[in-house]
Amino acid sequence: MRNILAGLAATLWMIFAVTTAHAWWDAGHMQIAAAAYKSLSPQAKERVDVLLRLNPDYSKWTTGAPDEATARQWAFVHAATWADDIKMRSYGYARDAATSATAGRNIGYADRDQHDYWHYKDLPFSPDGTPLLPPNPVDAVTQLRLMIAALPAASAASDDIRSYDLVWVLHIVGDVHQPLHAVARFTRELPVGDRGGNSEMVIPATGETITLHAYWDRIFGGYFSPFGAVFEATAQDGIGNLEANPELAKIGDPERWIEESAALAKTYAYAAPVSNGSNAVPLTREYETNARNIARSQAALAAARLANLLNAAFQ
């Protein structure tokens, strides 16, 4: 059954990925949140639960939880997917542009735009001298800085804004640690840029043809329930038990996070046999092994940084 569901998820992803950007799929985002939750201080856990209860999906996030403590954990874990969930038609959020007058606003749940461009910051580069196009004026870094600053009680933000910002922070921190959420590659074959690997096609060992971006997004698998995400993250070999570099974990500047991810993308995501064009190429075992290792270490680092910034915001 799990293989059938994974196949269905992959098919739906290929339809959906043409027009929108995700990172890590739900499983990755929820596992990062589950790993971070273990390291939250009691004060931070109390405050995040108060804020998450203001989100209209709180009751859905906690459905089936056997007790109050588990409900709080599940809400935190599931909230990490909300910024992707609002892209679904049933939520009624509008698509908008990074160049719009309202692109960088921070007004809480009154904001009914999807803000797809908040999920990434594509640093442009070219391996062959192709001219670069400028990046978006509003992106993951501009919004993370704005939202992190609004979380502490000393800020002038309302709890409605803090709640909205919290669910976005839970998500974007995971996003910017996915290497292909930090770059746009320009080549002679792709002169207008590849949109973070969405223009290249690859064939992994599983045999299907997918975008390079989708390949990296799905490394942690398809959808998990909060229970499943907690189980996977805290298993012996889960990302919650990977030791993130303590010095790197202390880095709190989102711009540095993007620069790190971009460097990893250039070294690993665009490594051979990935081509400079859109033609599909089979991936090697070495490539896929490196990709899994980088994804796991990046997820563990994202979890450590997320816990650090929330503990600091809610101390």
CSV table of C-alpha atoms in Angstrom, one decimal:
chain,number,residue,atom,x,y,z
A,1,MET,CA,0.0,0.0,0.0
A,2,ARG,CA,2.8,2.4,0.9
A,3,ASN,CA,4.4,1.9,-2.6
A,4,ILE,CA,1.0,2.5,-4.3
A,5,LEU,CA,0.5,5.7,-2.3
A,6,ALA,CA,4.1,6.8,-3.1
A,7,GLY,CA,3.5,6.2,-6.8
A,8,LEU,CA,0.3,8.2,-6.7
A,9,ALA,CA,2.1,11.0,-4.8
A,10,ALA,CA,4.8,11.1,-7.4
A,11,THR,CA,2.2,11.3,-10.2
A,12,LEU,CA,0.4,14.1,-8.5
A,13,TRP,CA,3.7,15.9,-7.9
A,14,MET,CA,4.6,15.9,-11.6
A,15,ILE,CA,1.2,17.6,-12.4
A,16,PHE,CA,1.6,20.1,-9.5
A,17,ALA,CA,5.3,20.9,-9.8
A,18,VAL,CA,4.9,22.6,-13.1
A,19,THR,CA,3.3,25.7,-11.5
A,20,THR,CA,4.5,25.7,-7.9
A,21,ALA,CA,7.5,25.2,-5.7
A,22,HIS,CA,7.7,22.9,-2.7
A,23,ALA,CA,10.7,21.6,-0.7
A,24,TRP,CA,11.1,18.2,0.9
A,25,TRP,CA,7.4,17.4,0.4
A,26,ASP,CA,5.3,17.1,3.6
A,27,ALA,CA,7.3,14.3,5.0
A,28,GLY,CA,10.5,16.3,5.0
A,29,HIS,CA,9.0,19.4,6.5
A,30,MET,CA,7.2,17.5,9.2
A,31,GLN,CA,10.3,15.5,10.2
A,32,ILE,CA,12.3,18.7,10.5
A,33,ALA,CA,9.7,20.2,12.7
A,34,ALA,CA,9.5,16.9,14.8
A,35,ALA,CA,13.3,17.0,15.3
A,36,ALA,CA,13.2,20.7,16.2
A,37,TYR,CA,10.4,20.2,18.7
A,38,LYS,CA,12.6,17.9,20.8
A,39,SER,CA,15.0,20.8,21.5
A,40,LEU,CA,12.4,23.5,22.3
A,41,SER,CA,12.5,24.9,25.8
A,42,PRO,CA,9.4,24.5,27.9
A,43,GLN,CA,8.7,28.3,27.5
A,44,ALA,CA,9.0,28.0,23.7
A,45,LYS,CA,6.7,25.0,23.6
A,46,GLU,CA,4.1,26.8,25.6
A,47,ARG,CA,4.2,29.9,23.5
A,48,VAL,CA,4.2,28.2,20.1
A,49,ASP,CA,1.1,26.2,21.2
A,50,VAL,CA,-0.7,29.4,22.2
A,51,LEU,CA,0.1,30.9,18.8
A,52,LEU,CA,-0.7,27.8,16.7
A,53,ARG,CA,-4.2,27.6,18.3
A,54,LEU,CA,-5.0,30.8,16.3
A,55,ASN,CA,-4.5,29.0,13.0
A,56,PRO,CA,-7.8,27.8,11.6
A,57,ASP,CA,-6.3,24.4,10.9
A,58,TYR,CA,-5.4,23.7,14.5
A,59,SER,CA,-8.2,21.2,15.1
A,60,LYS,CA,-7.3,19.3,11.9
A,61,TRP,CA,-3.6,19.1,12.9
A,62,THR,CA,-4.5,17.6,16.3
A,63,THR,CA,-7.2,15.1,15.2
A,64,GLY,CA,-6.7,11.7,16.8
A,65,ALA,CA,-4.0,12.8,19.3
A,66,PRO,CA,-4.3,10.6,22.4
A,67,ASP,CA,-3.5,13.4,24.9
A,68,GLU,CA,-2.9,17.1,25.2
A,69,ALA,CA,0.9,16.9,25.1
A,70,THR,CA,0.8,14.8,21.9
A,71,ALA,CA,-1.8,17.2,20.4
A,72,ARG,CA,0.6,20.1,21.0
A,73,GLN,CA,3.5,18.2,19.4
A,74,TRP,CA,1.4,17.2,16.4
A,75,ALA,CA,0.1,20.7,15.8
A,76,PHE,CA,3.7,22.0,15.7
A,77,VAL,CA,4.8,19.2,13.3
A,78,HIS,CA,1.8,19.6,11.0
A,79,ALA,CA,1.9,23.4,11.0
A,80,ALA,CA,5.2,23.1,9.1
A,81,THR,CA,3.2,22.2,6.0
A,82,TRP,CA,0.6,25.0,6.1
A,83,ALA,CA,2.5,27.3,3.8
A,84,ASP,CA,2.2,24.6,1.1
A,85,ASP,CA,-1.3,23.6,2.0
A,86,ILE,CA,-2.7,27.1,1.2
A,87,LYS,CA,-1.7,26.5,-2.4
A,88,MET,CA,-4.5,24.1,-2.7
A,89,ARG,CA,-7.6,25.4,-4.4
A,90,SER,CA,-9.8,24.6,-1.4
A,91,TYR,CA,-8.1,27.2,0.7
A,92,GLY,CA,-9.0,30.0,-1.7
A,93,TYR,CA,-5.6,31.8,-1.5
A,94,ALA,CA,-4.7,33.8,-4.6
A,95,ARG,CA,-1.5,33.5,-6.6
A,96,ASP,CA,0.5,36.7,-6.6
A,97,ALA,CA,3.9,38.1,-7.8
A,98,ALA,CA,7.1,39.0,-6.0
A,99,THR,CA,6.9,42.4,-7.8
A,100,SER,CA,3.4,43.3,-6.5
A,101,ALA,CA,3.0,46.2,-4.0
A,102,THR,CA,1.9,43.7,-1.3
A,103,ALA,CA,4.6,41.2,-1.9
A,104,GLY,CA,6.6,41.9,1.3
A,105,ARG,CA,3.8,42.8,3.7
A,106,ASN,CA,3.3,41.1,7.1
A,107,ILE,CA,-0.4,41.5,8.1
A,108,GLY,CA,-1.3,38.1,9.6
A,109,TYR,CA,-4.2,35.9,8.5
A,110,ALA,CA,-5.9,38.7,6.7
A,111,ASP,CA,-3.3,38.1,4.0
A,112,ARG,CA,-5.0,35.7,1.5
A,113,ASP,CA,-2.1,35.5,-1.0
A,114,GLN,CA,0.0,32.4,-1.6
A,115,HIS,CA,3.3,34.2,-1.7
A,116,ASP,CA,5.0,31.3,-3.6
A,117,TYR,CA,8.2,33.3,-3.8
A,118,TRP,CA,8.6,33.4,0.0
A,119,HIS,CA,9.7,29.7,-0.2
A,120,TYR,CA,13.0,30.4,-1.9
A,121,LYS,CA,15.8,32.8,-2.8
A,122,ASP,CA,17.4,31.8,-6.1
A,123,LEU,CA,20.9,33.1,-6.3
A,124,PRO,CA,21.6,33.3,-10.0
A,125,PHE,CA,24.8,31.7,-11.5
A,126,SER,CA,26.1,30.4,-14.8
A,127,PRO,CA,28.8,27.8,-15.5
A,128,ASP,CA,29.2,29.0,-19.0
A,129,GLY,CA,28.9,32.8,-18.9
A,130,THR,CA,25.3,33.0,-19.9
A,131,PRO,CA,23.9,36.4,-18.8
A,132,LEU,CA,22.0,36.4,-15.5
A,133,LEU,CA,18.5,37.7,-14.7
A,134,PRO,CA,18.1,39.6,-11.4
A,135,PRO,CA,16.5,37.7,-8.5
A,136,ASN,CA,13.1,38.6,-6.9
A,137,PRO,CA,13.0,41.7,-4.8
A,138,VAL,CA,11.0,39.8,-2.1
A,139,ASP,CA,12.0,36.3,-1.2
A,140,ALA,CA,12.6,33.8,1.6
A,141,VAL,CA,15.4,35.8,3.2
A,142,THR,CA,13.4,39.1,3.3
A,143,GLN,CA,10.4,37.4,4.9
A,144,LEU,CA,12.3,35.3,7.3
A,145,ARG,CA,14.1,38.3,8.7
A,146,LEU,CA,10.8,40.2,9.0
A,147,MET,CA,8.9,37.3,10.6
A,148,ILE,CA,11.6,36.2,13.0
A,149,ALA,CA,11.8,39.8,14.3
A,150,ALA,CA,8.0,39.9,14.9
A,151,LEU,CA,7.9,36.7,17.0
A,152,PRO,CA,9.2,38.0,20.4
A,153,ALA,CA,6.7,39.5,22.8
A,154,ALA,CA,8.7,42.7,22.8
A,155,SER,CA,7.8,43.3,19.2
A,156,ALA,CA,4.8,45.4,18.2
A,157,ALA,CA,3.2,42.6,16.3
A,158,SER,CA,-0.2,41.2,17.3
A,159,ASP,CA,-0.6,37.5,18.2
A,160,ASP,CA,-2.5,37.1,14.9
A,161,ILE,CA,0.6,38.2,13.0
A,162,ARG,CA,2.9,36.2,15.3
A,163,SER,CA,0.8,33.1,14.7
A,164,TYR,CA,0.8,33.6,10.9
A,165,ASP,CA,4.6,34.3,11.0
A,166,LEU,CA,5.3,31.2,13.1
A,167,VAL,CA,3.7,28.8,10.7
A,168,TRP,CA,5.6,30.4,7.8
A,169,VAL,CA,8.9,30.3,9.7
A,170,LEU,CA,8.4,26.6,10.5
A,171,HIS,CA,8.1,26.0,6.8
A,172,ILE,CA,10.6,28.5,5.2
A,173,VAL,CA,13.5,27.3,7.5
A,174,GLY,CA,13.0,23.9,6.0
A,175,ASP,CA,12.7,25.3,2.5
A,176,VAL,CA,16.0,27.2,2.5
A,177,HIS,CA,18.0,24.2,3.5
A,178,GLN,CA,16.9,22.4,0.3
A,179,PRO,CA,19.8,23.2,-2.0
A,180,LEU,CA,17.6,23.9,-5.0
A,181,HIS,CA,15.6,26.5,-3.2
A,182,ALA,CA,18.7,28.7,-3.2
A,183,VAL,CA,19.8,28.8,-6.9
A,184,ALA,CA,18.8,29.6,-10.4
A,185,ARG,CA,21.2,28.2,-13.0
A,186,PHE,CA,21.6,30.0,-16.4
A,187,THR,CA,23.1,28.1,-19.3
A,188,ARG,CA,23.2,28.4,-23.1
A,189,GLU,CA,20.6,25.7,-23.2
A,190,LEU,CA,18.4,27.4,-20.5
A,191,PRO,CA,19.1,31.1,-21.1
A,192,VAL,CA,16.1,32.3,-18.9
A,193,GLY,CA,17.2,30.1,-16.0
A,194,ASP,CA,16.1,26.7,-14.7
A,195,ARG,CA,14.0,27.9,-11.7
A,196,GLY,CA,15.9,26.0,-9.2
A,197,GLY,CA,16.2,22.8,-11.1
A,198,ASN,CA,12.6,22.7,-12.4
A,199,SER,CA,13.8,22.8,-16.0
A,200,GLU,CA,16.2,19.8,-15.9
A,201,MET,CA,14.8,16.2,-16.1
A,202,VAL,CA,16.4,13.2,-14.4
A,203,ILE,CA,15.8,9.5,-14.2
A,204,PRO,CA,16.5,8.1,-10.8
A,205,ALA,CA,17.0,4.4,-10.0
A,206,THR,CA,13.2,4.0,-9.5
A,207,GLY,CA,12.8,4.5,-13.3
A,208,GLU,CA,10.5,7.4,-13.7
A,209,THR,CA,11.4,10.8,-15.3
A,210,ILE,CA,11.0,13.7,-13.0
A,211,THR,CA,12.4,17.2,-12.6
A,212,LEU,CA,15.7,17.7,-10.8
A,213,HIS,CA,13.9,19.9,-8.3
A,214,ALA,CA,11.2,17.2,-7.6
A,215,TYR,CA,13.9,14.6,-7.2
A,216,TRP,CA,15.5,16.5,-4.3
A,217,ASP,CA,12.1,17.5,-2.8
A,218,ARG,CA,11.0,13.9,-2.5
A,219,ILE,CA,14.1,12.4,-0.9
A,220,PHE,CA,12.2,12.0,2.4
A,221,GLY,CA,9.3,10.4,0.8
A,222,GLY,CA,5.6,11.3,0.5
A,223,TYR,CA,3.0,12.4,2.9
A,224,PHE,CA,3.4,11.5,6.6
A,225,SER,CA,0.9,11.9,9.4
A,226,PRO,CA,2.3,13.7,12.4
A,227,PHE,CA,2.6,10.4,14.2
A,228,GLY,CA,4.6,9.0,11.2
A,229,ALA,CA,6.8,12.1,11.0
A,230,VAL,CA,7.6,11.9,14.7
A,231,PHE,CA,8.4,8.2,14.4
A,232,GLU,CA,10.6,8.6,11.4
A,233,ALA,CA,12.4,11.7,12.8
A,234,THR,CA,13.2,10.1,16.2
A,235,ALA,CA,14.1,6.6,14.9
A,236,GLN,CA,17.6,5.5,15.6
A,237,ASP,CA,18.7,6.6,12.1
A,238,GLY,CA,16.3,9.5,11.9
A,239,ILE,CA,17.3,13.1,11.3
A,240,GLY,CA,16.4,13.9,14.9
A,241,ASN,CA,19.3,11.8,16.0
A,242,LEU,CA,21.8,13.2,13.5
A,243,GLU,CA,24.3,15.6,15.2
A,244,ALA,CA,24.2,18.9,13.4
A,245,ASN,CA,27.5,20.8,13.4
A,246,PRO,CA,27.1,23.0,16.6
A,247,GLU,CA,29.0,26.0,15.1
A,248,LEU,CA,26.8,25.9,11.9
A,249,ALA,CA,23.7,25.5,14.0
A,250,LYS,CA,24.5,28.8,15.8
A,251,ILE,CA,24.4,30.8,12.5
A,252,GLY,CA,21.1,32.7,12.6
A,253,ASP,CA,21.3,34.8,9.4
A,254,PRO,CA,19.0,33.4,6.7
A,255,GLU,CA,21.2,34.9,4.0
A,256,ARG,CA,24.1,32.6,5.2
A,257,TRP,CA,21.7,29.7,5.1
A,258,ILE,CA,20.9,30.5,1.5
A,259,GLU,CA,24.6,30.9,0.6
A,260,GLU,CA,25.4,27.5,2.1
A,261,SER,CA,22.5,25.8,0.2
A,262,ALA,CA,23.5,27.4,-3.0
A,263,ALA,CA,27.1,26.1,-2.6
A,264,LEU,CA,25.7,22.6,-2.0
A,265,ALA,CA,23.5,22.9,-5.1
A,266,LYS,CA,26.5,23.8,-7.3
A,267,THR,CA,28.6,20.9,-5.9
A,268,TYR,CA,26.0,18.2,-5.6
A,269,ALA,CA,22.6,19.0,-7.2
A,270,TYR,CA,24.1,20.0,-10.5
A,271,ALA,CA,26.9,17.4,-10.4
A,272,ALA,CA,27.3,14.9,-13.3
A,273,PRO,CA,25.4,13.3,-14.8
A,274,VAL,CA,22.9,16.3,-14.6
A,275,SER,CA,23.1,18.1,-18.0
A,276,ASN,CA,23.1,21.8,-18.8
A,277,GLY,CA,19.8,21.4,-20.7
A,278,SER,CA,16.3,19.9,-20.2
A,279,ASN,CA,17.1,16.5,-21.6
A,280,ALA,CA,16.4,13.6,-19.1
A,281,VAL,CA,19.6,11.9,-17.8
A,282,PRO,CA,19.8,8.7,-15.7
A,283,LEU,CA,21.3,9.4,-12.2
A,284,THR,CA,24.2,7.3,-11.0
A,285,ARG,CA,24.3,5.5,-7.7
A,286,GLU,CA,27.0,7.9,-6.5
A,287,TYR,CA,24.8,10.9,-7.3
A,288,GLU,CA,21.8,9.5,-5.4
A,289,THR,CA,23.9,8.5,-2.4
A,290,ASN,CA,25.4,12.0,-2.2
A,291,ALA,CA,22.0,13.5,-2.6
A,292,ARG,CA,20.5,11.5,0.3
A,293,ASN,CA,23.4,12.3,2.6
A,294,ILE,CA,23.3,16.0,1.8
A,295,ALA,CA,19.5,16.1,2.3
A,296,ARG,CA,19.7,14.3,5.7
A,297,SER,CA,22.5,16.6,7.0
A,298,GLN,CA,20.7,19.7,5.7
A,299,ALA,CA,17.4,18.6,7.4
A,300,ALA,CA,19.2,18.0,10.7
A,301,LEU,CA,20.8,21.4,10.5
A,302,ALA,CA,17.5,23.0,9.6
A,303,ALA,CA,15.9,21.4,12.7
A,304,ALA,CA,18.7,22.6,15.0
A,305,ARG,CA,18.5,26.2,13.6
A,306,LEU,CA,14.7,26.2,13.9
A,307,ALA,CA,14.9,25.2,17.5
A,308,ASN,CA,17.6,27.8,18.3
A,309,LEU,CA,15.7,30.7,16.7
A,310,LEU,CA,12.4,29.8,18.5
A,311,ASN,CA,14.1,29.3,21.8
A,312,ALA,CA,15.6,32.7,21.4
A,313,ALA,CA,12.4,34.3,20.3
A,314,PHE,CA,10.3,32.9,23.1
A,315,GLN,CA,12.9,32.9,26.0
